[in-house]
Coordinates of C-alpha atoms and ligand atoms in Angstrom, one line a residue:
Chain A
X751 CA 0.0 0.2 0.0
X752 CA 1.4 3.4 -0.6
X753 CA 1.1 6.5 1.4
X754 CA -1.1 8.3 -0.9
X755 CA -4.0 6.0 -1.1
X756 CA -5.8 7.1 1.7
X757 CA -6.6 11.1 1.4
X758 CA -6.5 12.7 4.7
X759 CA -6.5 16.8 4.8
X760 CA -7.4 18.3 7.7
X761 CA -5.5 21.4 6.7
X762 CA -8.0 23.8 6.0
X763 CA -9.9 23.3 9.2
X764 CA -9.9 26.3 11.6
X765 CA -11.6 26.4 14.5
X766 CA -14.0 23.7 15.2
X767 CA -17.7 24.2 14.5
X768 CA -20.5 22.9 17.1
X769 CA -21.1 20.0 14.7
X770 CA -17.7 19.0 14.9
X771 CA -17.5 19.5 18.6
X772 CA -20.1 17.2 19.1
X773 CA -18.5 14.3 16.5
X774 CA -15.4 14.8 18.7
X775 CA -17.1 14.3 21.9
X776 CA -18.6 11.4 20.4
X777 CA -15.4 9.8 19.7
X778 CA -13.9 10.7 22.8
X779 CA -16.7 9.1 24.8
X780 CA -16.1 6.0 22.1
X781 CA -12.6 5.7 23.4
X782 CA -14.1 5.2 26.7
X783 CA -16.5 2.6 25.9
X784 CA -13.7 0.7 24.0
X785 CA -11.9 0.7 27.5
X786 CA -14.7 -0.5 29.1
X787 CA -15.0 -3.4 26.3
X788 CA -11.1 -4.4 27.4
X789 CA -12.0 -4.1 31.2
X790 CA -15.5 -5.6 32.0
X791 CA -14.4 -5.9 35.6
X792 CA -14.8 -2.1 35.7
X793 CA -18.6 -2.7 35.7
X794 CA -18.3 -5.6 38.2
X795 CA -16.7 -3.1 40.3
X796 CA -19.3 -0.6 39.9
X797 CA -21.9 -2.4 40.9
X798 CA -20.5 -4.3 43.7
X799 CA -21.0 -1.1 46.1
X800 CA -24.6 -0.4 45.2
X801 CA -25.5 -4.2 45.9
X802 CA -24.0 -4.5 49.1
X803 CA -25.6 -0.8 50.2
X804 CA -29.1 -2.1 49.3
X805 CA -28.8 -5.4 50.9
X806 CA -27.6 -3.8 54.0
X807 CA -29.6 -1.1 54.4
X808 CA -32.8 -3.0 53.6
X809 CA -32.0 -6.1 55.6
X810 CA -29.8 -4.5 58.6
X811 CA -31.7 -1.2 59.0
X812 CA -35.2 -2.0 57.5
X813 CA -36.8 -3.3 60.5
X814 CA -36.1 -0.6 62.5
X815 CA -36.3 2.5 59.9
X816 CA -39.7 1.2 58.7
X817 CA -40.8 -1.4 61.1
X818 CA -40.4 -4.1 58.1
X819 CA -37.8 -4.8 55.1
X820 CA -40.3 -4.9 52.3
X821 CA -41.7 -1.2 53.5
X822 CA -38.4 0.4 53.8
X823 CA -37.1 -1.1 50.7
X824 CA -40.0 0.5 49.0
X825 CA -38.7 3.9 50.6
X826 CA -35.1 3.7 50.7
X827 CA -34.5 2.5 46.9
X828 CA -34.9 5.7 45.4
X829 CA -32.3 7.3 47.6
X830 CA -29.8 4.6 47.4
X831 CA -29.9 5.2 43.4
X832 CA -29.7 8.8 43.8
X833 CA -26.7 8.4 46.1
X834 CA -25.3 5.9 44.0
X835 CA -25.5 8.2 41.1
X836 CA -23.9 10.7 43.0
X837 CA -21.0 8.8 44.2
X838 CA -20.4 7.4 40.7
X839 CA -19.7 11.0 39.1
X840 CA -16.6 10.7 41.0
X841 CA -15.0 8.5 38.6
X842 CA -15.2 11.0 35.8
X843 CA -13.0 13.4 38.2
X844 CA -10.4 10.6 38.8
X845 CA -10.2 9.4 35.4
X846 CA -9.9 12.9 34.1
X847 CA -7.1 13.1 36.5
X848 CA -5.0 10.0 35.7
X849 CA -5.2 11.0 31.9
X850 CA -4.0 14.9 32.4
X851 CA -1.0 13.1 34.4
X852 CA -0.4 11.1 31.4
X853 CA 0.6 12.2 28.0
X854 CA -2.4 11.6 26.6
X855 CA -4.3 15.0 26.9
X856 CA -1.3 16.8 25.8
X857 CA -1.8 14.8 22.3
X858 CA -5.7 15.8 22.6
X859 CA -4.4 19.4 22.9
X860 CA -2.2 19.4 19.7
X861 CA -4.7 17.9 17.6
X862 CA -7.3 20.3 15.8
X863 CA -10.3 19.4 18.3
X864 CA -12.6 21.7 20.6
X865 CA -10.8 22.0 23.7
X866 CA -14.0 20.8 25.3
X867 CA -14.2 17.5 23.7
X868 CA -11.8 15.1 26.1
X869 CA -13.9 16.3 29.3
X870 CA -17.6 16.7 27.5
X871 CA -16.6 12.9 25.9
X872 CA -15.3 11.8 29.4
X873 CA -18.7 12.7 31.3
X874 CA -21.0 11.6 28.2
X875 CA -19.6 8.0 28.4
X876 CA -19.6 8.0 32.3
X877 CA -23.5 8.0 31.8
X878 CA -23.4 4.6 30.6
X879 CA -22.1 3.8 33.8
X880 CA -25.0 5.3 35.6
X881 CA -27.4 3.6 33.4
X882 CA -26.0 0.2 34.0
X883 CA -25.9 1.3 38.1
X884 CA -29.7 1.9 37.9
X885 CA -30.4 -1.2 36.1
X886 CA -28.6 -3.1 38.7
X887 CA -29.9 -1.7 41.3
X888 CA -33.1 -1.7 40.3
X889 CA -32.8 -5.2 39.3
X890 CA -31.8 -6.5 42.5
X891 CA -34.4 -4.5 44.2
X892 CA -37.2 -6.2 41.8
X893 CA -35.9 -9.5 43.0
X894 CA -36.0 -8.5 46.8
X895 CA -39.5 -7.9 46.3
X896 CA -39.6 -3.9 45.3
X897 CA -42.9 -2.7 43.8
X898 CA -42.2 -0.7 40.5
X899 CA -44.7 1.9 40.1
X900 CA -44.6 1.3 36.3
X901 CA -42.0 0.7 33.6
X902 CA -42.4 4.4 32.4
X903 CA -41.9 5.6 35.2
X904 CA -38.3 3.7 35.8
X905 CA -37.6 5.1 32.3
X906 CA -38.2 8.3 33.4
X907 CA -36.3 8.1 36.5
X908 CA -33.0 7.2 34.6
X909 CA -33.7 10.2 32.3
X910 CA -33.7 12.3 35.1
X911 CA -30.9 10.5 36.4
X912 CA -29.0 11.1 33.9
X913 CA -29.5 14.7 33.6
X914 CA -28.6 15.5 37.2
X915 CA -25.7 13.6 37.0
X916 CA -24.7 15.2 33.8
X917 CA -24.6 18.1 35.4
X918 CA -23.1 17.2 38.7
X919 CA -20.3 15.8 36.9
X920 CA -18.7 19.1 36.1
X921 CA -17.9 19.4 40.1
X922 CA -16.0 16.5 39.8
X923 CA -14.3 17.5 36.4
X924 CA -13.2 20.5 38.6
X925 CA -11.8 18.3 41.1
X926 CA -9.9 16.2 38.7
X927 CA -8.4 19.1 36.8
X928 CA -7.1 20.6 40.0
X929 CA -6.4 17.9 42.6
X930 CA -2.8 16.5 41.8
X931 CA -3.6 12.8 42.5
X932 CA -6.5 10.5 41.9
X933 CA -6.7 9.8 45.6
X934 CA -7.0 13.3 46.3
X935 CA -10.2 13.6 43.9
X936 CA -11.7 10.5 46.0
X937 CA -10.9 12.1 49.2
X938 CA -12.3 15.6 48.4
X939 CA -15.5 13.7 46.8
X940 CA -16.0 11.3 50.1
X941 CA -15.7 14.6 52.1
X942 CA -18.6 16.3 50.1
X943 CA -20.6 13.2 49.0
X944 CA -21.1 11.4 52.0
X945 CA -22.5 14.1 54.2
X946 CA -24.2 15.5 51.5
X947 CA -26.1 12.1 50.7
X948 CA -26.9 11.6 54.6
X949 CA -28.5 14.6 55.7
X950 CA -31.2 14.1 53.1
X951 CA -34.2 12.6 52.5
X952 CA -32.4 9.5 50.9
X953 CA -32.9 7.1 53.9
X954 CA -35.0 8.7 56.2
X955 CA -38.1 10.9 56.7
X956 CA -36.7 14.2 57.2
X957 CA -39.1 15.4 59.5
X958 CA -37.8 12.8 62.3
X959 CA -34.6 15.2 62.1
X960 CA -34.0 18.1 64.7
X961 CA -34.8 21.3 63.3
X962 CA -31.8 22.7 62.2
X963 CA -30.9 19.2 60.1
X964 CA -34.4 20.1 58.9
X965 CA -33.9 22.8 57.5
X966 CA -30.9 21.9 55.6
X967 CA -32.5 18.6 54.3
X968 CA -35.3 20.3 52.9
X969 CA -33.5 22.6 50.2
X970 CA -30.3 19.6 49.9
X971 CA -30.5 18.6 46.2
X972 CA -29.9 15.1 47.3
X973 CA -33.4 15.1 49.2
X974 CA -34.9 16.6 45.7
X975 CA -33.2 14.0 43.6
X976 CA -34.1 11.1 45.7
X977 CA -37.7 12.3 46.2
X978 CA -38.1 12.3 42.6
X979 CA -36.4 8.8 42.4
X980 CA -39.3 7.9 45.1
X981 CA -41.9 9.6 42.9
X982 CA -41.2 7.9 39.8
X983 CA -40.5 4.5 41.1
X984 CA -42.9 3.8 43.9
X985 CA -44.9 6.5 45.2
X986 CA -45.1 10.0 46.3
X987 CA -45.0 13.6 44.6
X988 CA -42.9 14.1 41.3
X989 CA -43.7 17.7 40.4
X990 CA -41.9 19.6 42.9
X991 CA -38.9 17.7 43.7
X992 CA -38.5 17.3 39.8
X993 CA -38.7 21.4 39.5
X994 CA -36.1 21.9 42.2
X995 CA -33.9 18.6 41.1
X996 CA -34.0 20.6 37.9
X997 CA -33.1 24.3 39.6
X998 CA -30.2 22.5 41.4
X999 CA -28.4 21.2 38.5
X1000 CA -29.0 23.8 36.4
X1001 CA -27.4 25.9 39.3
X1002 CA -24.8 23.7 39.6
X1003 CA -24.1 23.4 35.9
X1004 CA -23.8 27.1 35.1
X1005 CA -21.5 27.4 38.4
X1006 CA -19.3 24.8 37.9
X1007 CA -18.9 24.1 34.3
X1008 CA -17.0 27.5 33.4
X1009 CA -15.1 27.3 36.4
X1010 CA -13.9 23.7 35.8
X1011 CA -13.2 24.8 31.9
X1012 CA -11.1 27.9 33.1
X1013 CA -9.4 25.6 35.5
X1014 CA -8.4 23.0 32.5
X1015 CA -7.6 26.1 30.4
X1016 CA -5.0 27.3 33.0
X1017 CA -3.4 23.8 33.3
X1018 CA -2.1 24.3 30.0
X1019 CA 0.5 26.7 31.2
Chain B
X353 CA 7.6 35.4 8.2
X354 CA 9.5 33.3 5.4
X355 CA 8.0 30.2 3.4
X356 CA 11.3 28.4 3.7
X357 CA 11.1 28.3 7.7
X358 CA 8.4 26.1 8.8
X359 CA 9.3 27.0 12.6
X360 CA 10.4 30.4 13.7
X361 CA 10.7 31.8 17.2
X362 CA 11.9 35.3 17.8
X363 CA 12.6 35.8 21.9
X364 CA 10.7 32.8 23.0
X365 CA 10.6 33.1 26.5
X366 CA 8.8 30.8 29.2
X367 CA 9.0 32.0 33.0
X368 CA 7.8 29.5 35.8
X369 CA 7.8 31.6 38.9
X370 CA 11.0 32.7 39.3
X371 CA 12.4 30.0 36.8
X372 CA 13.3 30.7 33.5
X373 CA 13.1 27.5 31.9
X374 CA 12.9 29.2 28.3
X375 CA 15.1 32.0 28.2
X376 CA 15.0 34.2 25.1
X377 CA 15.3 31.4 22.3
X378 CA 15.8 32.1 18.7
X379 CA 15.6 29.3 16.6
X380 CA 14.3 28.6 13.1
X381 CA 13.6 25.4 11.0
X382 CA 13.8 25.2 7.1
X383 CA 11.0 23.5 5.8
X384 CA 11.7 19.7 5.0
X385 CA 14.8 19.6 7.1
X386 CA 15.2 18.2 10.9
X387 CA 16.3 20.6 13.4
X388 CA 17.6 18.8 16.8
X389 CA 17.4 20.5 20.0
X390 CA 20.0 19.5 22.2
X391 CA 20.4 19.7 25.9
X392 CA 20.9 17.8 29.2
X393 CA 18.0 17.5 31.9
X394 CA 16.1 20.5 32.5
X395 CA 17.8 22.4 29.9
X396 CA 14.0 23.7 28.6
X397 CA 13.5 21.2 25.7
X398 CA 9.9 20.0 26.6
X399 CA 9.1 23.5 27.5
X400 CA 9.8 24.7 23.8
X401 CA 8.0 22.0 22.2
X402 CA 5.3 22.6 24.6
X403 CA 4.6 26.3 23.4
X404 CA 5.5 25.6 19.4
X405 CA 2.7 22.5 19.5
X406 CA 0.4 24.9 21.6
X407 CA 0.0 23.4 24.6
X408 CA 1.6 26.3 26.6
X409 CA 1.6 30.1 25.9
X410 CA 5.0 32.0 26.2
X411 CA 5.5 34.7 28.6
X412 CA 7.4 36.6 26.2
X413 CA 8.4 36.3 22.6
X414 CA 7.0 35.4 19.5
X415 CA 6.9 32.0 17.3
X416 CA 5.6 30.8 14.2
X417 CA 4.8 27.4 12.8
X418 CA 3.7 26.7 9.4
X419 CA 3.8 30.4 9.0
X420 CA 1.2 30.6 11.8
X421 CA 1.5 32.5 14.8
X422 CA 1.4 29.8 18.2
X423 CA -1.0 32.4 20.1
X424 CA -3.2 34.2 17.9
X425 CA -3.4 31.4 14.9
X426 CA -3.4 28.0 17.4
X427 CA -6.1 26.1 15.8
X428 CA -4.6 26.4 12.7
X429 CA -1.1 25.4 13.8
X430 CA -3.1 22.2 15.3
X431 CA -4.1 21.7 12.0
X432 CA -0.4 20.8 10.7
X433 CA 1.5 19.6 13.6
X434 CA 2.0 16.3 14.7
X435 CA 3.2 15.7 18.1
X436 CA 5.0 12.9 20.3
X437 CA 5.4 14.3 23.6
X438 CA 8.0 12.7 26.1
X439 CA 5.6 10.7 27.9
X440 CA 3.1 8.4 26.2
X441 CA 0.2 9.5 24.7
X442 CA -1.7 6.3 23.8
X443 CA -4.3 4.8 25.7
X444 CA -3.0 1.8 27.6
X445 CA -5.9 -0.6 27.4
X446 CA -6.8 0.4 23.7
X447 CA -5.2 -1.7 21.0
X448 CA -2.4 -0.5 18.7
X449 CA -5.2 -0.2 15.9
X450 CA -7.8 1.1 18.4
X451 CA -5.6 4.0 19.6
X452 CA -5.0 5.0 15.7
X453 CA -8.7 5.0 14.6
X454 CA -9.6 6.6 17.6
X455 CA -7.4 9.5 16.7
X456 CA -8.5 9.2 12.8
X457 CA -12.2 9.6 14.0
X458 CA -11.2 12.5 16.3
X459 CA -9.7 14.0 13.2
X460 CA -13.3 13.7 11.5
X461 CA -12.0 10.9 8.7
X462 CA -14.7 8.6 7.7
X463 CA -14.6 5.4 9.6
X464 CA -13.4 3.0 7.0
X465 CA -10.7 5.4 5.4
X466 CA -9.8 5.7 9.6
X467 CA -9.4 2.2 9.8
X468 CA -7.3 1.8 6.6
X469 CA -5.3 4.7 7.7
X470 CA -4.5 2.6 10.9
X471 CA -3.7 -0.5 9.1
X472 CA -1.2 1.4 7.2
X473 CA 0.7 2.9 9.8
X474 CA 0.5 -0.2 11.6
X475 CA 2.5 -1.6 8.5
X476 CA 4.7 1.1 8.1
X477 CA 5.8 0.7 11.7
X478 CA 6.1 -2.9 11.7
X479 CA 3.5 -3.2 14.3
X480 CA 0.9 -5.2 12.2
X481 CA 1.1 -8.4 14.3
X482 CA 0.5 -6.4 17.2
X483 CA -2.3 -4.2 15.9
X484 CA -4.7 -6.2 18.1
X485 CA -2.9 -6.5 21.3
X486 CA -3.7 -3.6 24.1
X487 CA -0.7 -1.3 24.0
X488 CA -0.2 -2.1 27.3
X489 CA 0.9 -5.2 26.4
X490 CA 4.0 -3.5 24.1
X491 CA 7.5 -3.1 24.7
X492 CA 9.1 0.3 25.0
X493 CA 10.3 0.4 21.2
X494 CA 6.9 -0.7 20.4
X495 CA 4.9 1.5 22.1
X496 CA 7.0 4.5 20.9
X497 CA 6.5 3.7 17.3
X498 CA 3.1 3.5 17.8
X499 CA 3.1 6.7 19.9
X500 CA 4.9 8.2 16.6
X501 CA 2.4 6.5 14.3
X502 CA -0.4 8.2 16.2
X503 CA 0.8 11.4 15.8
X504 CA 0.9 10.6 12.1
X505 CA -2.5 10.1 11.3
X506 CA -3.5 13.4 10.1
X507 CA -0.4 13.6 8.0
X508 CA 1.2 16.8 9.9
X509 CA 3.4 18.7 8.0
X510 CA 5.2 19.6 10.9
X511 CA 6.5 16.9 13.6
X512 CA 7.7 17.7 17.0
X513 CA 9.5 14.6 18.6
X514 CA 10.2 15.1 22.2
X515 CA 13.3 12.8 23.0
X516 CA 11.9 10.0 21.2
X517 CA 14.3 7.3 21.7
X518 CA 15.2 8.1 25.3
X519 CA 14.9 4.5 27.2
X520 CA 15.4 2.8 24.1
X521 CA 17.9 0.2 23.7
X522 CA 20.1 0.8 20.4
X523 CA 18.6 -1.6 18.0
X524 CA 15.0 0.0 19.0
X525 CA 16.8 3.3 18.5
X526 CA 18.2 2.8 15.5
X527 CA 14.4 1.5 14.0
X528 CA 13.0 5.2 15.3
X529 CA 15.6 6.8 13.2
X530 CA 14.9 5.2 10.1
X531 CA 11.7 5.8 10.6
X532 CA 12.3 9.6 10.9
X533 CA 14.6 9.5 8.3
X534 CA 11.5 8.1 5.4
X535 CA 9.2 10.8 7.0
X536 CA 11.8 13.7 6.3
X537 CA 12.1 11.8 3.2
X538 CA 8.8 12.4 2.6
X539 CA 8.9 15.8 3.1
X540 CA 7.8 16.5 6.9
X541 CA 9.6 19.0 8.6
X542 CA 10.6 17.5 12.1
X543 CA 12.0 19.3 15.3
X544 CA 13.5 16.5 17.6
X545 CA 14.6 16.9 21.1
X546 CA 17.1 14.9 22.5
X547 CA 20.0 14.2 25.2
X548 CA 21.7 12.3 22.7
X549 CA 24.5 14.0 20.9
X550 CA 24.9 11.0 18.7
X551 CA 21.0 11.2 17.5
X552 CA 21.4 14.8 16.9
X553 CA 24.5 14.1 14.9
X554 CA 22.7 11.0 13.0
X555 CA 19.2 12.9 12.0
X556 CA 19.6 16.7 12.7
X557 CA 20.1 18.8 9.6
X558 CA 20.8 21.8 12.0
X559 CA 21.1 21.7 15.8
X560 CA 20.2 24.1 18.5
X561 CA 22.1 23.4 21.6
X562 CA 20.5 24.9 24.7
X563 CA 21.3 24.7 28.2
X564 CA 19.5 26.3 31.6
X565 CA 16.9 27.7 29.2
X566 CA 19.6 29.4 26.9
X567 CA 21.0 29.0 23.5
X568 CA 24.8 28.4 23.6
X569 CA 25.3 27.5 19.8
X570 CA 23.7 26.9 16.8
X571 CA 24.9 25.3 13.3
X572 CA 25.0 22.4 11.7
X573 CA 26.5 19.1 13.2
X574 CA 29.8 19.6 11.3
X575 CA 29.5 23.6 12.2
X576 CA 29.4 22.5 16.0
X577 CA 32.3 19.7 15.5
X578 CA 34.9 22.0 13.7
X579 CA 33.8 25.0 16.5
X580 CA 36.2 23.1 18.7
X581 CA 38.7 22.7 16.0
X582 CA 39.4 18.7 16.8
X583 CA 39.7 16.4 13.9
X584 CA 40.4 12.8 14.9
X585 CA 42.9 10.8 13.1
X586 CA 41.8 7.1 13.4
X587 CA 44.7 4.4 12.4
X588 CA 44.3 0.6 12.4
X589 CA 47.1 -1.8 11.5
X590 CA 45.7 -5.2 9.6
X591 CA 48.1 -7.1 12.2
X592 CA 47.3 -6.0 15.7
X593 CA 50.9 -6.8 16.7
X594 CA 52.0 -3.7 14.7
X595 CA 50.3 -1.5 16.7
X596 CA 53.5 -0.6 18.9
X597 CA 55.2 -0.1 15.7
X598 CA 52.6 1.9 14.5
X599 CA 52.3 4.0 17.5
X600 CA 56.3 4.5 17.8
X601 CA 55.9 6.1 14.3
X602 CA 53.1 8.4 15.2
X603 CA 54.9 9.7 18.5
X604 CA 57.8 10.7 16.4
X605 CA 55.7 12.5 14.4
X606 CA 53.3 14.0 16.8
X607 CA 55.9 14.2 19.8
X608 CA 53.4 16.5 21.7
X609 CA 50.6 14.7 21.0
X610 CA 49.2 11.6 23.1
X611 CA 48.3 8.6 20.9
X612 CA 45.1 6.8 22.2
X613 CA 45.9 2.8 21.8
X614 CA 42.6 1.4 22.1
X615 CA 40.5 -1.6 20.5
X616 CA 43.2 -2.5 18.0
X617 CA 43.2 1.1 16.6
X618 CA 45.4 4.4 17.2
X619 CA 43.5 7.6 17.8
X620 CA 44.8 10.9 18.1
X621 CA 43.4 14.4 17.9
X622 CA 44.9 16.6 15.1
X623 CA 44.5 19.9 14.1
X624 CA 45.7 19.9 10.6
X625 CA 45.0 17.6 7.8
X626 CA 48.6 17.9 6.2
X627 CA 49.8 15.4 8.3
X628 CA 48.4 12.5 7.0
X629 CA 50.5 12.0 3.7
X630 CA 53.7 12.4 6.0
X631 CA 52.4 9.9 8.0
X632 CA 51.4 7.4 5.4
X633 CA 54.7 7.8 3.8
X634 CA 56.2 6.6 7.1
X635 CA 53.6 3.6 7.2
X636 CA 54.4 2.4 3.9
X637 CA 58.0 2.4 4.2
X638 CA 57.7 0.4 7.1
X639 CA 55.5 -2.2 4.9
X640 CA 52.6 -2.0 7.4
X641 CA 49.1 -2.7 5.9
X642 CA 46.5 -0.5 7.2
X643 CA 42.5 -1.6 7.3
X644 CA 41.8 1.8 8.4
X645 CA 43.2 5.4 8.0
X646 CA 40.9 8.1 8.1
X647 CA 40.3 11.8 9.5
X648 CA 37.1 12.5 11.2
X649 CA 35.4 15.4 13.3
X650 CA 35.2 14.6 17.1
X651 CA 32.1 13.8 18.5
X652 CA 29.0 16.2 19.7
X653 CA 30.0 14.5 23.4
X654 CA 33.2 16.7 23.2
X655 CA 31.4 19.8 21.6
X656 CA 28.8 19.9 24.4
X657 CA 31.7 19.8 27.1
X658 CA 33.7 22.4 25.7
X659 CA 30.6 24.6 25.1
X660 CA 29.0 23.9 28.5
X661 CA 31.9 22.9 30.7
X662 CA 29.8 20.1 31.7
X663 CA 29.0 16.6 30.4
X664 CA 25.5 16.5 28.8
X665 CA 24.2 13.2 30.6
X666 CA 26.1 13.7 33.8
X667 CA 24.3 17.2 34.5
X668 CA 21.8 16.0 37.2
X669 CA 23.4 17.1 40.7
X670 CA 23.5 20.9 39.0
X671 CA 19.7 21.1 38.7
X672 CA 17.5 20.1 41.6
X673 CA 14.4 21.2 39.9
X674 CA 14.6 19.1 37.0
X675 CA 11.7 16.9 36.0
X676 CA 12.0 13.1 35.5
X677 CA 13.0 12.0 32.1
X678 CA 11.8 8.4 32.2
X679 CA 9.0 7.5 30.3
X680 CA 6.4 6.7 32.1
X681 CA 5.4 3.1 33.0
Ligands
ATP135 N1 4.9 23.3 34.9 C1 6.0 23.5 35.7 N2 6.1 24.3 36.1 C2 7.4 24.8 36.8 N3 8.3 24.3 36.1 C3 8.5 23.8 35.3 C4 7.4 23.2 34.9 N4 7.6 22.7 33.6 C5 8.8 22.6 33.6 N5 9.5 23.3 34.4 C6 11.0 23.8 35.2 O1 11.5 24.3 33.7 C7 12.9 23.7 33.4 C8 13.1 22.9 32.0 O2 12.3 21.5 32.1 P1 11.6 21.1 30.5 O3 10.9 19.9 31.0 O4 11.5 21.8 29.6 O5 13.1 20.4 30.6 P2 13.8 19.3 29.6 O6 14.8 19.9 28.6 O7 12.6 18.9 28.5 O8 14.2 18.0 30.4 P3 14.2 16.6 30.3 O9 15.3 16.2 29.3 O10 14.4 16.3 31.6 O11 13.1 16.5 29.5 C9 13.0 22.8 34.6 O12 14.0 23.0 35.5 C10 11.6 22.1 35.0 O13 11.9 21.9 36.4
MG136 MG1 11.7 17.0 28.7

């Protein structure tokens, strides 16, 4: 084969347009999917902690929390799905951090592609992991006797979850960009996510909390997300928590995405 | 801006806090030539490459690549260049072919053409058999070749190679040199950084020697060598038993010099090539048959020593802030 057989001309490409940016983001996401294909154990790894949490919460706390494990399962599954989704976004930051410290991002930045594509592609691909986890948790929940409101509700729950995760992933990206090691990203994430998810309605009725905690739990985005999940999967109000979830997602996105992008560009000194 | 120069910098400077990593560097690479940027650890080579490849911005000075300003026209510069950085830029989990396919797709090459291009590069880089193996299973030399191939997917006109052979064994190094020569023969301009003086000598048309961020010498390899005035005469008798006779003759001709007898040959530094005929006559008179009798330029090692006052590769302790040169993993 001679060198001239495949004609590739990228020279005239100036600044990438939005269509190119989307295409490049999809290529970046493709890379992440191929990584999972070569390392399927990652999915097993991802499934372990939600499975453990679900079993422990329901069969250890269930009786005391709600009088019966089946009632508590009906309450807590939505909350656990919300909590797990938030924890999952941490891996976006650790992955970006690892890539940044190798030469991979240097190559990306020397190519005529949109600067946001590597980050956006990673966030986008990680949504596959979100969907994977919700399927695992819902599947296990059904085996344990969870009564699903409707299939449409489950699909809608997954959609809401993905949108919320897309937005808050930028917090994780920001940590991934500024932290100097993956471990630090994990520590930051843990210190933020653990208290955030526990001071919400994810696992308990917030009316049982003392006043100051209740005041916070009522505005906590995790409360709203957990409530939407519960509403869509089991029973409870949907409209109001859905609206607050959307407001929170938009607010977090608007604040952190530009900061993360700026930090990423500053990283290129 | 001259069309003849693929790369031009003027007063290029990069500061990190108080440290001036690149200090007022002027360099040019003629289109289609190889420019070797030669310097020890921490000299500023990677910093120069990163600025030229638009990964970082200069603190002061200007530079153009392919006629485009690296700051104001960075997007255009990126469409012309390929970069093989000092640290591996391939995805370890992906196979060789997937790595190349991925870059092709990223550049907007249609799937089929991207796959063909990937296979073509694998063949060219002698990686066809390993194309479906994960890059983490590659040897150091294979990984370097894959990395180089990945920077060539978009057929860049200007290629930056940051220490492409550091950590490779001599055979893998030789193979990489041949690949670079092929690219240059096809018209690619190459800027190559190296700590190996021999590498610059082998590949570069022009050399810029930098030390502690500053250019300390420029020229062709031969110009640099002649700068220290040294030429080396090597004499090897066919019969090793005659070495002593030969060294006696050499000592008689050059009483002020100190001939080095090593590996069956005698090497002496000379400044005047007029000595060769008279020495040749002496040797013929004694009936000594020679297998080697030639005058060559001194190695760049000596040039470097002369220019900087210190050896290139034993410089480590002089720069506590240096970055590690090892290839990652
Ligand atoms: N991002 C950075 N922040 C601070 N200092 C830096 C940074 N990058 C490089 N330096 C410093 O700048 C100087 C030049 O570094 P550079 O990596 O360009 O050298 P080099 O010639 O490539 O060395 P080597 O042969 O070890 O790769 C070094 O002293 C290094 O510590
Ligand atoms: Mg370097």
